[in-house]
Amino acid sequence: MWWAEGDKIVGDEFRGGNVPLRKGVLELIKKGIGGLPGGVEEVWIRADSAFYDHNFLNWARDGFRGEIRIKEIYFAISSVMSEELKERIEELREGEWKRKGWNGQR
C-alpha cells in the first residue's frame, strides 16, 4: 500500500504465484493502515477488482470504527460486470445515483 502524501510504502506482501489475488485483502488493508503515522484521520483506497472482497467491503463500510484509529475510510473498488450486478445497476433510477467526492471534495 502506498501512502501518497508521505511518498512511502506502508504495507506490502510478497506472495507466491499460486496465491489468489483476493486472499487476505482485509488483513493487507489493516497492515497498511497500521503503517500510517499518527494524525492521519482519513484513508482513501482505490483498487482493482482483486480487492472486491466482501469481508473488506463490509468492514470498510461499517465495521472498522473502534477497531482502528482512522475516523473515515473512503473507497472505490472496481468489479467484474457480472449479470447480477448489471441487472441491479439497470434497476436504479436516475435520481438514486449519488456521487461521492473522490477528488478531495466532500
PDB file of C-alpha atoms in Angstrom:
ATOM      1  CA  MET A   1       0.000   0.000   0.000  1.00  0.00           C
ATOM      2  CA  TRP A   2       1.230   3.433  -0.935  1.00  0.00           C
ATOM      3  CA  TRP A   3       0.838   6.497   1.280  1.00  0.00           C
ATOM      4  CA  ALA A   4       0.713   9.278  -1.325  1.00  0.00           C
ATOM      5  CA  GLU A   5       1.195  12.279   0.985  1.00  0.00           C
ATOM      6  CA  GLY A   6       4.206  10.716   2.679  1.00  0.00           C
ATOM      7  CA  ASP A   7       5.587   9.183  -0.529  1.00  0.00           C
ATOM      8  CA  LYS A   8       6.132   5.877   1.306  1.00  0.00           C
ATOM      9  CA  ILE A   9       5.090   2.255   1.187  1.00  0.00           C
ATOM     10  CA  VAL A  10       3.151   1.479   4.391  1.00  0.00           C
ATOM     11  CA  GLY A  11       2.211  -2.121   3.686  1.00  0.00           C
ATOM     12  CA  ASP A  12       3.277  -4.822   1.298  1.00  0.00           C
ATOM     13  CA  GLU A  13       3.211  -8.546   0.922  1.00  0.00           C
ATOM     14  CA  PHE A  14       5.256 -10.758  -1.327  1.00  0.00           C
ATOM     15  CA  ARG A  15       3.235 -13.754  -2.471  1.00  0.00           C
ATOM     16  CA  GLY A  16       3.953 -16.852  -4.459  1.00  0.00           C
ATOM     17  CA  GLY A  17       2.493 -17.005  -7.956  1.00  0.00           C
ATOM     18  CA  ASN A  18      -0.186 -19.503  -6.960  1.00  0.00           C
ATOM     19  CA  VAL A  19      -1.807 -17.368  -4.239  1.00  0.00           C
ATOM     20  CA  PRO A  20      -5.228 -15.997  -5.251  1.00  0.00           C
ATOM     21  CA  LEU A  21      -5.311 -12.203  -5.569  1.00  0.00           C
ATOM     22  CA  ARG A  22      -8.266 -11.852  -3.187  1.00  0.00           C
ATOM     23  CA  LYS A  23      -6.677 -13.844  -0.373  1.00  0.00           C
ATOM     24  CA  GLY A  24      -6.167 -11.744   2.736  1.00  0.00           C
ATOM     25  CA  VAL A  25      -7.362  -8.412   1.322  1.00  0.00           C
ATOM     26  CA  LEU A  26      -8.705  -7.169   4.666  1.00  0.00           C
ATOM     27  CA  GLU A  27      -5.533  -8.161   6.510  1.00  0.00           C
ATOM     28  CA  LEU A  28      -3.394  -6.334   3.930  1.00  0.00           C
ATOM     29  CA  ILE A  29      -5.506  -3.169   4.277  1.00  0.00           C
ATOM     30  CA  LYS A  30      -5.247  -3.295   8.072  1.00  0.00           C
ATOM     31  CA  LYS A  31      -1.480  -3.763   7.806  1.00  0.00           C
ATOM     32  CA  GLY A  32      -1.198  -0.717   5.552  1.00  0.00           C
ATOM     33  CA  ILE A  33      -3.366   1.440   7.804  1.00  0.00           C
ATOM     34  CA  GLY A  34      -1.285   0.326  10.773  1.00  0.00           C
ATOM     35  CA  GLY A  35       1.806   1.652   8.996  1.00  0.00           C
ATOM     36  CA  LEU A  36       0.436   5.191   8.762  1.00  0.00           C
ATOM     37  CA  PRO A  37       1.772   7.814  11.176  1.00  0.00           C
ATOM     38  CA  GLY A  38      -0.357   9.280  13.947  1.00  0.00           C
ATOM     39  CA  GLY A  39      -2.625  12.138  12.961  1.00  0.00           C
ATOM     40  CA  VAL A  40      -3.949  10.547   9.770  1.00  0.00           C
ATOM     41  CA  GLU A  41      -7.729  10.525  10.151  1.00  0.00           C
ATOM     42  CA  GLU A  42      -8.962   9.566   6.669  1.00  0.00           C
ATOM     43  CA  VAL A  43      -7.959   6.759   4.363  1.00  0.00           C
ATOM     44  CA  TRP A  44      -8.831   6.771   0.675  1.00  0.00           C
ATOM     45  CA  ILE A  45      -8.499   3.417  -1.065  1.00  0.00           C
ATOM     46  CA  ARG A  46      -8.641   2.856  -4.814  1.00  0.00           C
ATOM     47  CA  ALA A  47      -8.138  -0.672  -6.096  1.00  0.00           C
ATOM     48  CA  ASP A  48      -8.967  -3.002  -8.933  1.00  0.00           C
ATOM     49  CA  SER A  49     -11.364  -5.947  -8.816  1.00  0.00           C
ATOM     50  CA  ALA A  50      -8.843  -8.119  -6.959  1.00  0.00           C
ATOM     51  CA  PHE A  51      -9.894  -6.157  -3.858  1.00  0.00           C
ATOM     52  CA  TYR A  52     -13.590  -6.810  -4.458  1.00  0.00           C
ATOM     53  CA  ASP A  53     -13.849  -8.828  -1.271  1.00  0.00           C
ATOM     54  CA  HIS A  54     -16.995  -8.805   0.865  1.00  0.00           C
ATOM     55  CA  ASN A  55     -15.063  -9.057   4.142  1.00  0.00           C
ATOM     56  CA  PHE A  56     -13.126  -5.914   3.258  1.00  0.00           C
ATOM     57  CA  LEU A  57     -16.117  -4.036   1.784  1.00  0.00           C
ATOM     58  CA  ASN A  58     -18.344  -4.709   4.805  1.00  0.00           C
ATOM     59  CA  TRP A  59     -15.559  -3.813   7.241  1.00  0.00           C
ATOM     60  CA  ALA A  60     -14.714  -0.576   5.401  1.00  0.00           C
ATOM     61  CA  ARG A  61     -18.368   0.404   5.060  1.00  0.00           C
ATOM     62  CA  ASP A  62     -19.436  -0.049   8.664  1.00  0.00           C
ATOM     63  CA  GLY A  63     -17.238  -2.304  10.783  1.00  0.00           C
ATOM     64  CA  PHE A  64     -13.899  -0.594  11.346  1.00  0.00           C
ATOM     65  CA  ARG A  65     -14.896   2.068  13.854  1.00  0.00           C
ATOM     66  CA  GLY A  66     -13.384   1.419  17.250  1.00  0.00           C
ATOM     67  CA  GLU A  67     -11.012  -1.155  15.788  1.00  0.00           C
ATOM     68  CA  ILE A  68      -8.529   1.308  14.293  1.00  0.00           C
ATOM     69  CA  ARG A  69      -7.728   4.984  14.915  1.00  0.00           C
ATOM     70  CA  ILE A  70      -8.901   6.172  11.471  1.00  0.00           C
ATOM     71  CA  LYS A  71     -12.135   8.216  11.528  1.00  0.00           C
ATOM     72  CA  GLU A  72     -13.254   7.589   7.943  1.00  0.00           C
ATOM     73  CA  ILE A  73     -12.481   5.239   5.074  1.00  0.00           C
ATOM     74  CA  TYR A  74     -13.456   6.145   1.516  1.00  0.00           C
ATOM     75  CA  PHE A  75     -13.053   3.521  -1.148  1.00  0.00           C
ATOM     76  CA  ALA A  76     -13.549   2.842  -4.825  1.00  0.00           C
ATOM     77  CA  ILE A  77     -13.171  -0.773  -5.862  1.00  0.00           C
ATOM     78  CA  SER A  78     -13.839  -1.890  -9.400  1.00  0.00           C
ATOM     79  CA  SER A  79     -15.859  -5.003 -10.062  1.00  0.00           C
ATOM     80  CA  VAL A  80     -16.250  -7.516 -12.818  1.00  0.00           C
ATOM     81  CA  MET A  81     -19.568  -6.764 -14.523  1.00  0.00           C
ATOM     82  CA  SER A  82     -21.496  -9.910 -13.657  1.00  0.00           C
ATOM     83  CA  GLU A  83     -25.005 -10.394 -14.996  1.00  0.00           C
ATOM     84  CA  GLU A  84     -26.435  -9.905 -11.484  1.00  0.00           C
ATOM     85  CA  LEU A  85     -24.528  -6.629 -10.986  1.00  0.00           C
ATOM     86  CA  LYS A  86     -25.608  -5.376 -14.398  1.00  0.00           C
ATOM     87  CA  GLU A  87     -29.258  -6.106 -13.567  1.00  0.00           C
ATOM     88  CA  ARG A  88     -29.006  -4.296 -10.212  1.00  0.00           C
ATOM     89  CA  ILE A  89     -27.429  -1.227 -11.839  1.00  0.00           C
ATOM     90  CA  GLU A  90     -30.116  -1.141 -14.516  1.00  0.00           C
ATOM     91  CA  GLU A  91     -32.804  -1.209 -11.779  1.00  0.00           C
ATOM     92  CA  LEU A  92     -31.520   2.089 -10.346  1.00  0.00           C
ATOM     93  CA  ARG A  93     -33.416   5.191 -11.337  1.00  0.00           C
ATOM     94  CA  GLU A  94     -31.544   8.335 -12.343  1.00  0.00           C
ATOM     95  CA  GLY A  95     -32.105  10.096  -9.005  1.00  0.00           C
ATOM     96  CA  GLU A  96     -30.803   7.144  -6.982  1.00  0.00           C
ATOM     97  CA  TRP A  97     -27.192   7.619  -8.123  1.00  0.00           C
ATOM     98  CA  LYS A  98     -25.153   9.525  -5.562  1.00  0.00           C
ATOM     99  CA  ARG A  99     -21.718  10.966  -6.257  1.00  0.00           C
ATOM    100  CA  LYS A 100     -19.119  10.801  -3.506  1.00  0.00           C
ATOM    101  CA  GLY A 101     -16.193  13.212  -3.609  1.00  0.00           C
ATOM    102  CA  TRP A 102     -13.119  11.346  -4.738  1.00  0.00           C
ATOM    103  CA  ASN A 103     -11.041  14.336  -5.828  1.00  0.00           C
ATOM    104  CA  GLY A 104     -10.760  15.842  -2.357  1.00  0.00           C
ATOM    105  CA  GLN A 105     -14.276  17.266  -2.300  1.00  0.00           C
ATOM    106  CA  ARG A 106     -16.673  16.133   0.407  1.00  0.00           C
TER     107      ARG A 106
END
